[in-house]
Short mmCIF file of C-alpha atoms (C1' of nucleotides) in Angstrom, two decimals:
data_model
loop_
_atom_site.label_atom_id
_atom_site.label_comp_id
_atom_site.label_asym_id
_atom_site.label_seq_id
_atom_site.Cartn_x
_atom_site.Cartn_y
_atom_site.Cartn_z
CA MET A 1 76.57 -50.94 -102.46
CA SER A 2 72.86 -51.64 -102.20
CA GLN A 3 72.95 -53.18 -98.77
CA MET A 4 69.24 -52.74 -98.19
CA GLY A 5 67.84 -55.24 -100.63
CA TYR A 6 70.65 -57.61 -99.94
CA CYS A 7 70.08 -57.70 -96.24
CA ARG A 8 66.37 -58.17 -96.53
CA LEU A 9 66.82 -61.13 -98.81
CA MET A 10 69.25 -62.68 -96.41
CA THR A 11 66.98 -62.40 -93.44
CA LEU A 12 64.11 -63.87 -95.41
CA ASP A 13 66.24 -66.80 -96.40
CA ARG A 14 67.37 -67.24 -92.85
CA GLU A 15 63.78 -67.19 -91.70
CA GLN A 16 62.76 -69.80 -94.26
CA VAL A 17 65.70 -72.00 -93.36
CA LEU A 18 64.73 -71.72 -89.72
CA ARG A 19 61.15 -72.70 -90.50
CA SER A 20 62.08 -75.77 -92.46
CA ALA A 21 64.65 -76.75 -89.86
CA ALA A 22 61.97 -76.50 -87.20
CA ALA A 23 59.61 -78.62 -89.29
CA LEU A 24 62.25 -81.28 -89.80
CA LEU A 25 63.71 -81.38 -86.31
CA THR A 26 60.19 -81.54 -84.91
CA ARG A 27 59.75 -84.88 -86.62
CA LYS A 28 63.32 -86.15 -86.36
CA SER A 29 65.20 -84.45 -83.57
CA THR A 30 68.45 -86.18 -84.50
CA ALA A 31 68.49 -84.94 -88.07
CA THR A 32 71.93 -84.20 -89.49
CA MET A 33 73.08 -80.75 -90.52
CA ASP A 34 73.16 -82.16 -94.03
CA GLU A 35 69.56 -83.29 -93.75
CA VAL A 36 68.56 -79.89 -92.41
CA ALA A 37 70.26 -78.24 -95.36
CA ARG A 38 68.66 -80.57 -97.88
CA ALA A 39 65.26 -80.03 -96.30
CA ALA A 40 65.74 -76.28 -96.72
CA GLY A 41 66.82 -76.78 -100.32
CA ILE A 42 70.27 -75.30 -99.73
CA GLY A 43 73.77 -76.65 -99.44
CA ARG A 44 75.47 -77.51 -96.20
CA ALA A 45 77.99 -74.73 -96.71
CA THR A 46 75.23 -72.16 -97.04
CA LEU A 47 73.58 -73.50 -93.92
CA HIS A 48 76.85 -72.97 -92.09
CA ARG A 49 76.99 -69.44 -93.43
CA HIS A 50 73.65 -68.72 -91.80
CA PHE A 51 74.31 -70.58 -88.55
CA ALA A 52 77.82 -71.11 -87.27
CA GLY A 53 77.04 -74.66 -86.19
CA ARG A 54 74.44 -76.97 -84.80
CA ASP A 55 74.44 -75.21 -81.45
CA ALA A 56 73.82 -71.88 -83.17
CA LEU A 57 70.98 -73.41 -85.17
CA VAL A 58 69.34 -74.90 -82.11
CA GLY A 59 69.89 -71.61 -80.33
CA ALA A 60 68.16 -69.69 -83.10
CA LEU A 61 65.38 -72.27 -83.03
CA GLU A 62 65.12 -71.71 -79.30
CA ASP A 63 64.79 -67.98 -79.79
CA LEU A 64 62.17 -68.56 -82.45
CA GLY A 65 60.21 -70.91 -80.23
CA ILE A 66 60.35 -68.53 -77.29
CA GLN A 67 59.24 -65.69 -79.52
CA GLU A 68 56.29 -67.64 -80.91
CA PHE A 69 55.34 -68.88 -77.47
CA GLU A 70 55.40 -65.35 -76.13
CA ALA A 71 53.47 -64.07 -79.13
CA ALA A 72 50.81 -66.70 -78.47
CA LEU A 73 50.63 -65.57 -74.86
CA ASP A 74 50.27 -61.96 -75.96
CA THR A 75 47.67 -62.46 -78.65
CA ALA A 76 45.65 -64.84 -76.50
CA GLY A 77 45.02 -62.23 -73.84
CA LEU A 78 45.12 -64.73 -71.02
CA ASP A 79 43.53 -62.40 -68.51
CA GLU A 80 40.55 -61.33 -70.58
CA GLY A 81 37.44 -63.15 -69.55
CA SER A 82 37.42 -66.45 -67.71
CA ALA A 83 40.50 -68.57 -67.19
CA GLU A 84 38.95 -71.21 -69.39
CA ASP A 85 38.42 -68.86 -72.33
CA GLY A 86 41.89 -67.42 -71.94
CA LEU A 87 43.47 -70.86 -71.88
CA ARG A 88 41.42 -71.92 -74.88
CA ARG A 89 42.59 -68.91 -76.88
CA PHE A 90 46.17 -69.53 -75.86
CA VAL A 91 46.23 -73.20 -76.78
CA ALA A 92 44.68 -72.41 -80.15
CA ALA A 93 47.27 -69.70 -80.70
CA VAL A 94 50.19 -71.90 -79.72
CA GLN A 95 49.12 -74.88 -81.82
CA PRO A 96 51.24 -74.00 -84.88
CA ALA A 97 54.32 -73.86 -82.67
CA ALA A 98 53.46 -76.93 -80.61
CA GLY A 99 55.82 -79.27 -82.42
CA LEU A 100 58.69 -76.84 -82.14
CA LEU A 101 57.99 -76.33 -78.46
CA SER A 102 57.95 -80.05 -77.85
CA PHE A 103 61.31 -80.39 -79.57
CA LEU A 104 62.81 -77.56 -77.55
CA VAL A 105 61.53 -78.94 -74.26
CA THR A 106 63.16 -82.32 -74.77
CA GLU A 107 66.26 -80.59 -76.12
CA ASN A 108 66.39 -78.54 -72.94
CA GLN A 109 65.94 -81.62 -70.79
CA LEU A 110 69.03 -83.37 -72.08
CA PHE A 111 70.93 -80.12 -71.93
CA GLU A 112 73.12 -80.10 -68.85
CA GLY A 113 71.69 -76.94 -67.36
CA ASP A 114 74.59 -74.54 -67.64
CA ASP A 115 73.28 -71.45 -69.35
CA VAL A 116 69.61 -72.02 -69.94
CA ASN A 117 67.88 -69.37 -71.98
CA GLU A 118 66.18 -67.17 -69.42
CA GLY A 119 63.29 -66.76 -71.82
CA TRP A 120 61.90 -70.05 -70.56
CA ASN A 121 61.84 -68.77 -67.01
CA ARG A 122 59.93 -65.72 -68.14
CA LEU A 123 57.38 -67.84 -69.99
CA ASP A 124 57.07 -70.32 -67.14
CA ALA A 125 56.44 -67.42 -64.81
CA ARG A 126 53.71 -66.00 -67.02
CA VAL A 127 51.92 -69.33 -67.34
CA ALA A 128 52.28 -70.13 -63.66
CA ALA A 129 51.01 -66.66 -62.77
CA PHE A 130 47.98 -67.27 -64.98
CA PHE A 131 47.12 -70.42 -63.07
CA ARG A 132 47.75 -68.68 -59.76
CA ARG A 133 45.37 -65.88 -60.67
CA GLY A 134 42.83 -68.51 -61.65
CA GLN A 135 43.21 -70.02 -58.20
CA GLU A 136 42.79 -66.67 -56.51
CA ARG A 137 39.63 -66.02 -58.47
CA GLY A 138 38.24 -69.42 -57.52
CA GLU A 139 38.32 -70.80 -61.04
CA ILE A 140 41.21 -73.19 -60.55
CA ARG A 141 41.68 -75.84 -57.88
CA ILE A 142 44.17 -74.92 -55.21
CA ASP A 143 45.40 -78.44 -54.53
CA LEU A 144 47.25 -78.54 -57.86
CA THR A 145 50.23 -76.21 -57.76
CA PRO A 146 50.72 -73.67 -60.55
CA ALA A 147 54.12 -75.20 -61.25
CA TRP A 148 52.59 -78.60 -61.84
CA LEU A 149 49.77 -77.19 -63.94
CA THR A 150 52.35 -75.40 -66.06
CA GLU A 151 54.38 -78.55 -66.50
CA ALA A 152 51.25 -80.55 -67.26
CA LEU A 153 50.19 -78.02 -69.88
CA TYR A 154 53.53 -78.36 -71.63
CA GLY A 155 53.30 -82.12 -71.45
CA LEU A 156 49.81 -82.22 -72.88
CA ILE A 157 50.75 -79.83 -75.67
CA GLY A 158 53.69 -82.04 -76.59
CA SER A 159 51.69 -85.25 -76.34
CA CYS A 160 48.85 -83.88 -78.43
CA ALA A 161 51.22 -82.47 -81.04
CA TRP A 162 52.75 -85.92 -81.38
CA ALA A 163 49.33 -87.58 -81.45
CA VAL A 164 48.25 -85.22 -84.21
CA GLN A 165 51.38 -86.01 -86.20
CA ASP A 166 50.66 -89.71 -85.83
CA GLY A 167 47.05 -89.26 -86.85
CA ARG A 168 45.65 -90.39 -83.51
CA VAL A 169 44.09 -86.97 -82.91
CA ALA A 170 42.59 -84.66 -85.52
CA ALA A 171 44.43 -81.37 -85.82
CA GLN A 172 41.20 -79.43 -85.44
CA ASP A 173 40.57 -81.09 -82.08
CA PHE A 174 43.95 -79.99 -80.71
CA PRO A 175 42.74 -77.10 -78.54
CA TYR A 176 39.60 -78.90 -77.41
CA MET A 177 41.39 -82.08 -76.33
CA ILE A 178 44.01 -80.21 -74.36
CA VAL A 179 41.82 -77.64 -72.64
CA GLU A 180 38.99 -80.03 -71.87
CA LEU A 181 41.36 -82.53 -70.33
CA LEU A 182 43.45 -79.99 -68.45
CA LEU A 183 40.52 -78.04 -67.06
CA GLY A 184 37.59 -80.43 -67.05
CA GLY A 185 39.34 -83.76 -66.60
CA ALA A 186 38.25 -87.09 -67.95
CA ARG A 187 35.74 -87.84 -65.21
CA ARG A 188 32.13 -87.70 -66.28
CA SER A 189 30.28 -85.71 -63.69
CA VAL A 190 26.59 -85.14 -63.35
CA GLU A 191 26.36 -81.53 -64.46
CA LYS A 192 28.31 -82.14 -67.63
CA MET B 1 98.19 -103.11 -59.58
CA SER B 2 95.48 -103.43 -56.99
CA GLN B 3 92.39 -101.62 -58.20
CA MET B 4 90.72 -100.90 -54.90
CA GLY B 5 87.50 -99.57 -56.27
CA TYR B 6 86.45 -102.69 -58.09
CA CYS B 7 87.49 -105.52 -55.80
CA ARG B 8 84.51 -105.05 -53.56
CA LEU B 9 81.85 -105.50 -56.19
CA MET B 10 82.05 -108.90 -57.77
CA THR B 11 79.93 -110.35 -60.53
CA LEU B 12 77.30 -107.80 -61.27
CA ASP B 13 74.17 -109.29 -62.50
CA ARG B 14 72.82 -108.32 -65.85
CA GLU B 15 69.76 -107.13 -64.01
CA GLN B 16 71.74 -104.71 -61.87
CA VAL B 17 73.50 -103.32 -64.89
CA LEU B 18 70.15 -102.76 -66.53
CA ARG B 19 68.85 -100.97 -63.47
CA SER B 20 71.72 -98.56 -63.24
CA ALA B 21 71.64 -98.00 -66.98
CA ALA B 22 67.97 -97.15 -66.71
CA ALA B 23 68.65 -94.79 -63.83
CA LEU B 24 71.39 -93.01 -65.76
CA LEU B 25 69.71 -92.85 -69.16
CA THR B 26 66.58 -91.56 -67.48
CA ARG B 27 68.50 -88.48 -66.44
CA LYS B 28 70.83 -88.20 -69.42
CA SER B 29 69.43 -89.96 -72.44
CA THR B 30 72.59 -89.30 -74.45
CA ALA B 31 74.94 -90.96 -71.98
CA THR B 32 77.90 -92.79 -73.50
CA MET B 33 78.41 -96.52 -73.27
CA ASP B 34 81.43 -95.67 -71.19
CA GLU B 35 79.33 -93.56 -68.83
CA VAL B 36 76.79 -96.35 -68.57
CA ALA B 37 79.56 -98.77 -67.71
CA ARG B 38 81.09 -96.45 -65.11
CA ALA B 39 77.68 -95.84 -63.58
CA ALA B 40 77.24 -99.58 -63.21
CA GLY B 41 80.71 -99.89 -61.68
CA ILE B 42 81.98 -102.13 -64.46
CA GLY B 43 84.30 -101.74 -67.41
CA ARG B 44 83.20 -100.96 -70.89
CA ALA B 45 84.34 -104.38 -72.10
CA THR B 46 82.19 -106.13 -69.53
CA LEU B 47 79.25 -104.01 -70.51
CA HIS B 48 79.76 -105.16 -74.09
CA ARG B 49 79.87 -108.76 -72.87
CA HIS B 50 76.41 -108.31 -71.39
CA PHE B 51 74.93 -106.32 -74.27
CA ALA B 52 76.29 -106.56 -77.78
CA GLY B 53 75.97 -102.82 -78.31
CA ARG B 54 73.98 -99.75 -77.61
CA ASP B 55 71.03 -100.98 -79.61
CA ALA B 56 70.98 -104.20 -77.63
CA LEU B 57 71.15 -102.25 -74.38
CA VAL B 58 68.27 -100.00 -75.34
CA GLY B 59 66.38 -103.05 -76.55
CA ALA B 60 66.84 -104.77 -73.21
CA LEU B 61 65.81 -101.57 -71.50
CA GLU B 62 62.74 -101.54 -73.67
CA ASP B 63 61.87 -105.08 -72.67
CA LEU B 64 62.41 -104.17 -69.03
CA GLY B 65 60.19 -101.11 -69.31
CA ILE B 66 57.44 -103.04 -71.05
CA GLN B 67 57.68 -105.75 -68.42
CA GLU B 68 57.43 -103.28 -65.55
CA PHE B 69 54.63 -101.41 -67.24
CA GLU B 70 52.71 -104.61 -67.72
CA ALA B 71 53.43 -105.70 -64.16
CA ALA B 72 52.04 -102.39 -62.93
CA LEU B 73 48.92 -102.96 -65.00
CA ASP B 74 48.55 -106.45 -63.57
CA THR B 75 49.10 -105.62 -59.92
CA ALA B 76 46.93 -102.53 -60.11
CA GLY B 77 43.85 -104.51 -61.05
CA LEU B 78 42.48 -101.81 -63.29
CA ASP B 79 39.03 -103.27 -63.47
CA GLU B 80 38.46 -103.77 -59.75
CA GLY B 81 36.30 -101.07 -58.31
CA SER B 82 35.79 -97.69 -59.90
CA ALA B 83 37.85 -96.43 -62.80
CA GLU B 84 39.26 -93.75 -60.54
CA ASP B 85 40.50 -96.22 -57.95
CA GLY B 86 41.94 -98.48 -60.61
CA LEU B 87 43.78 -95.62 -62.25
CA ARG B 88 45.05 -94.44 -58.88
CA ARG B 89 46.46 -97.88 -58.10
CA PHE B 90 48.02 -98.12 -61.51
CA VAL B 91 49.75 -94.74 -61.40
CA ALA B 92 51.11 -95.51 -57.94
CA ALA B 93 52.37 -98.87 -59.17
CA VAL B 94 54.00 -97.42 -62.26
CA GLN B 95 55.72 -94.56 -60.47
CA PRO B 96 59.05 -96.37 -59.94
CA ALA B 97 59.24 -97.04 -63.67
CA ALA B 98 58.01 -93.60 -64.74
CA GLY B 99 61.45 -92.25 -65.60
CA LEU B 100 62.32 -95.30 -67.63
CA LEU B 101 59.01 -95.12 -69.45
CA SER B 102 59.56 -91.48 -70.27
CA PHE B 103 62.97 -92.28 -71.70
CA LEU B 104 61.61 -95.12 -73.79
CA VAL B 105 58.77 -93.04 -75.16
CA THR B 106 61.06 -90.32 -76.46
CA GLU B 107 63.48 -92.97 -77.67
CA ASN B 108 60.66 -94.56 -79.60
CA GLN B 109 59.60 -91.23 -81.06
CA LEU B 110 62.92 -90.54 -82.73
CA PHE B 111 63.11 -94.14 -83.83
CA GLU B 112 62.18 -94.37 -87.50
CA GLY B 113 59.31 -96.77 -87.03
CA ASP B 114 60.62 -99.87 -88.72
CA ASP B 115 60.27 -102.66 -86.23
CA VAL B 116 58.59 -101.24 -83.18
CA ASN B 117 58.34 -103.58 -80.25
CA GLU B 118 54.80 -104.88 -80.40
CA GLY B 119 54.72 -104.81 -76.62
CA TRP B 120 53.81 -101.16 -76.79
CA ASN B 121 50.78 -101.91 -78.91
CA ARG B 122 49.64 -104.46 -76.37
CA LEU B 123 50.05 -102.00 -73.51
CA ASP B 124 48.39 -99.18 -75.44
CA ALA B 125 45.49 -101.49 -76.15
CA ARG B 126 45.09 -102.39 -72.49
CA VAL B 127 45.14 -98.78 -71.35
CA ALA B 128 42.84 -97.63 -74.11
CA ALA B 129 40.46 -100.49 -73.32
CA PHE B 130 40.43 -99.38 -69.70
CA PHE B 131 39.32 -95.91 -70.68
CA ARG B 132 36.77 -97.32 -73.10
CA ARG B 133 35.25 -99.45 -70.38
CA GLY B 134 35.12 -96.40 -68.16
CA GLN B 135 33.22 -94.61 -70.89
CA GLU B 136 30.78 -97.49 -71.26
CA ARG B 137 30.16 -97.51 -67.54
CA GLY B 138 29.49 -93.79 -67.54
CA GLU B 139 32.56 -92.91 -65.48
CA ILE B 140 34.59 -91.36 -68.27
CA ARG B 141 33.61 -88.62 -70.68
CA ILE B 142 32.87 -89.84 -74.15
CA ASP B 143 34.05 -86.71 -75.98
CA LEU B 144 37.71 -87.53 -75.20
CA THR B 145 38.83 -90.54 -77.19
CA PRO B 146 40.52 -93.46 -75.42
CA ALA B 147 43.53 -93.00 -77.69
CA TRP B 148 43.95 -89.40 -76.57
CA LEU B 149 43.40 -90.27 -72.92
CA THR B 150 46.09 -92.94 -73.24
CA GLU B 151 48.49 -90.53 -74.86
CA ALA B 152 47.70 -87.87 -72.28
CA LEU B 153 48.32 -90.33 -69.45
CA TYR B 154 51.76 -91.12 -70.85
CA GLY B 155 52.49 -87.44 -71.25
CA LEU B 156 51.45 -86.60 -67.73
CA ILE B 157 53.47 -89.49 -66.32
CA GLY B 158 56.54 -88.27 -68.18
CA SER B 159 56.01 -84.64 -67.24
CA CYS B 160 55.48 -85.45 -63.59
CA ALA B 161 58.48 -87.76 -63.47
CA TRP B 162 60.58 -84.92 -64.81
CA ALA B 163 59.00 -82.42 -62.44
CA VAL B 164 59.77 -84.73 -59.52
CA GLN B 165 63.37 -85.10 -60.66
CA ASP B 166 63.66 -81.30 -60.82
CA GLY B 167 62.09 -80.88 -57.41
CA ARG B 168 59.07 -79.01 -58.69
CA VAL B 169 56.76 -81.77 -57.50
CA ALA B 170 57.15 -83.91 -54.38
CA ALA B 171 57.60 -87.60 -55.14
CA GLN B 172 54.83 -88.53 -52.75
CA ASP B 173 52.41 -86.34 -54.68
CA PHE B 174 53.13 -88.12 -57.97
CA PRO B 175 50.00 -90.29 -58.12
CA TYR B 176 47.74 -87.58 -56.74
CA MET B 177 48.87 -84.90 -59.17
CA ILE B 178 48.49 -87.13 -62.18
CA VAL B 179 45.20 -88.79 -61.35
CA GLU B 180 43.54 -85.65 -60.05
CA LEU B 181 44.50 -83.71 -63.14
CA LEU B 182 43.69 -86.46 -65.60
CA LEU B 183 40.33 -87.35 -64.09
CA GLY B 184 39.21 -84.29 -62.20
CA GLY B 185 40.81 -81.53 -64.20
CA ALA B 186 42.05 -78.22 -62.94
CA ARG B 187 38.69 -76.47 -62.94
CA ARG B 188 37.27 -75.76 -59.55
CA SER B 189 33.67 -76.84 -59.62
CA VAL B 190 30.99 -76.42 -56.99
CA GLU B 191 30.76 -79.95 -55.63
CA LYS B 192 34.50 -80.23 -55.10
"C1'" DA C 1 79.59 -57.53 -121.33
"C1'" DG C 2 81.93 -57.16 -116.82
"C1'" DT C 3 82.16 -57.46 -111.94
"C1'" DC C 4 81.05 -58.69 -107.45
"C1'" DG C 5 79.01 -61.54 -104.18
"C1'" DA C 6 76.49 -65.60 -102.93
"C1'" DT C 7 75.81 -70.39 -103.65
"C1'" DG C 8 76.59 -75.38 -103.91
"C1'" DG C 9 79.30 -79.22 -104.25
"C1'" DG C 10 83.02 -81.47 -102.70
"C1'" DA C 11 87.36 -82.31 -100.42
"C1'" DC C 12 89.56 -82.14 -96.68
"C1'" DG C 13 90.93 -82.69 -91.22
"C1'" DT C 14 88.97 -83.37 -86.54
"C1'" DT C 15 86.37 -85.12 -83.09
"C1'" DG C 16 83.72 -88.38 -80.35
"C1'" DA C 17 81.48 -92.66 -79.87
"C1'" DT C 18 81.46 -97.29 -81.03
"C1'" DG C 19 82.89 -102.10 -81.42
"C1'" DT C 20 86.71 -105.46 -81.23
"C1'" DC C 21 90.74 -107.15 -79.54
"C1'" DT C 22 94.53 -108.44 -76.30
"C1'" DC C 23 96.54 -108.94 -71.87
"C1'" DA C 24 97.43 -108.71 -67.02
"C1'" DA C 25 95.23 -109.20 -62.75
"C1'" DA C 26 91.80 -110.72 -59.67
"C1'" DT C 27 88.44 -114.05 -58.29
"C1'" DG C 28 86.66 -118.38 -56.92
"C1'" DG C 29 86.46 -123.36 -57.09
"C1'" DG C 30 88.81 -127.61 -56.77
"C1'" DC D 1 97.92 -123.96 -53.69
"C1'" DC D 2 96.90 -124.10 -58.60
"C1'" DC D 3 94.04 -123.32 -62.48
"C1'" DA D 4 90.01 -121.80 -65.17
"C1'" DT D 5 87.10 -118.05 -65.66
"C1'" DT D 6 86.00 -113.43 -65.53
"C1'" DT D 7 87.09 -108.81 -65.28
"C1'" DG D 8 89.11 -104.05 -66.16
"C1'" DA D 9 92.04 -101.36 -68.73
"C1'" DG D 10 93.86 -99.99 -72.70
"C1'" DA D 11 95.00 -100.08 -77.65
"C1'" DC D 12 93.17 -100.09 -82.09
"C1'" DA D 13 90.38 -99.49 -86.23
"C1'" DT D 14 85.98 -97.77 -87.90
"C1'" DC D 15 82.48 -94.65 -88.74
"C1'" DA D 16 79.48 -90.80 -88.77
"C1'" DA D 17 78.90 -86.06 -88.09
"C1'" DC D 18 80.92 -81.80 -87.68
"C1'" DG D 19 83.39 -77.65 -89.11
"C1'" DT D 20 86.38 -75.45 -92.55
"C1'" DC D 21 87.97 -74.47 -96.84
"C1'" DC D 22 88.31 -74.01 -101.92
"C1'" DC D 23 86.57 -73.23 -106.40
"C1'" DA D 24 83.53 -73.38 -110.29
"C1'" DT D 25 79.14 -71.53 -111.26
"C1'" DC D 26 75.26 -68.63 -111.23
"C1'" DG D 27 72.66 -64.29 -110.68
"C1'" DA D 28 72.22 -59.47 -110.11
"C1'" DC D 29 73.55 -54.97 -110.70
"C1'" DT D 30 76.15 -51.54 -113.41
#
DNA sequence: AGTCGATGGGACGTTGATGTCTCAAATGGG
DNA sequence: CCCATTTGAGACATCAACGTCCCATCGACT
């Protein structure tokens, strides 16, 4: 009747399975349930005991991604200091989850928007609000809408995550490449 | 047995089928062969007479995308005038094919890189060379590698195409949003 | 040692997409 | 007006992935 130890072990396993599934699906988004199970070192039956099906797995992955994204937003402290420093801290904090986020974004795109997880709306709103505050404080251009800047940030995170995986960008340059391009742009100006 | 819906449209050119397939797969990348056929206004059998299978269809779509991408590069005249003007012309020229390009990029990502169409390498090389020339002429920052700028351009094109499709960005702002962000960045500086 | 629960492997049946085939009907040219 | 070609629709087999189930095995706790 020792439910305590039993439950804790289960959740740990579930967490590990989720991590390895994220790592695999990040690289191969069409991976089979069997491949996911093998990658986690468990049998397909056990995988189905943890997650009712593929939808449930992707759903759990979605929750995990949203949670990590939100945690990155929280720990970054977007509003402390300049917009640039806040964004730099955020991108650095979100880097470990970048691949997962990229996977979830494309997964969401081909999902016929019935019941989208409202967590995305909350995150979008936080990021867009960050850019809007930057505009109000005169740090961010006003001719680029917060919605577009948010979308562009996601796109750059996904592109850079893929470039890192392909070896075209060094992992340590991830935050620099994204923030410098998003904020500073590629144009070489006199004062820089 | 008069099928009223189909009498009107006679021999549909392979080109037209490709166009409608591109338009559909851009929105729903997992569309069925049957859906592709219906979207083109033809039967599934006829679709198979034009393209041996799904792989052949995607391959033809790939060739079409590469061709349009290259045509955009040619008509834009990247090297005429400043890098900014060249990029602006190119993004405007590539806008009609942006959705297709986005589809092909993600399709290529989940493709286990066996025999990648070498057309992509050629296009990547041209774009990267454009950025490199901009660096040599002092117009482009040298701390952002041409490979990353190329990747970022693709990412921004895909993100903006999706944002336009979702109504978050006006179609007429497509070139402006991309070029301004990629070259100028979001930071509000004094001289701007 | 004995028991209980979890695991993994495998064997199902089901589903959805694919590719191939045939045939009737429609089209267009001669 | 007739005939060759093309088309759409449907039937059919195939295949891969999914989801479910069973059972032998293993590990942990008593």
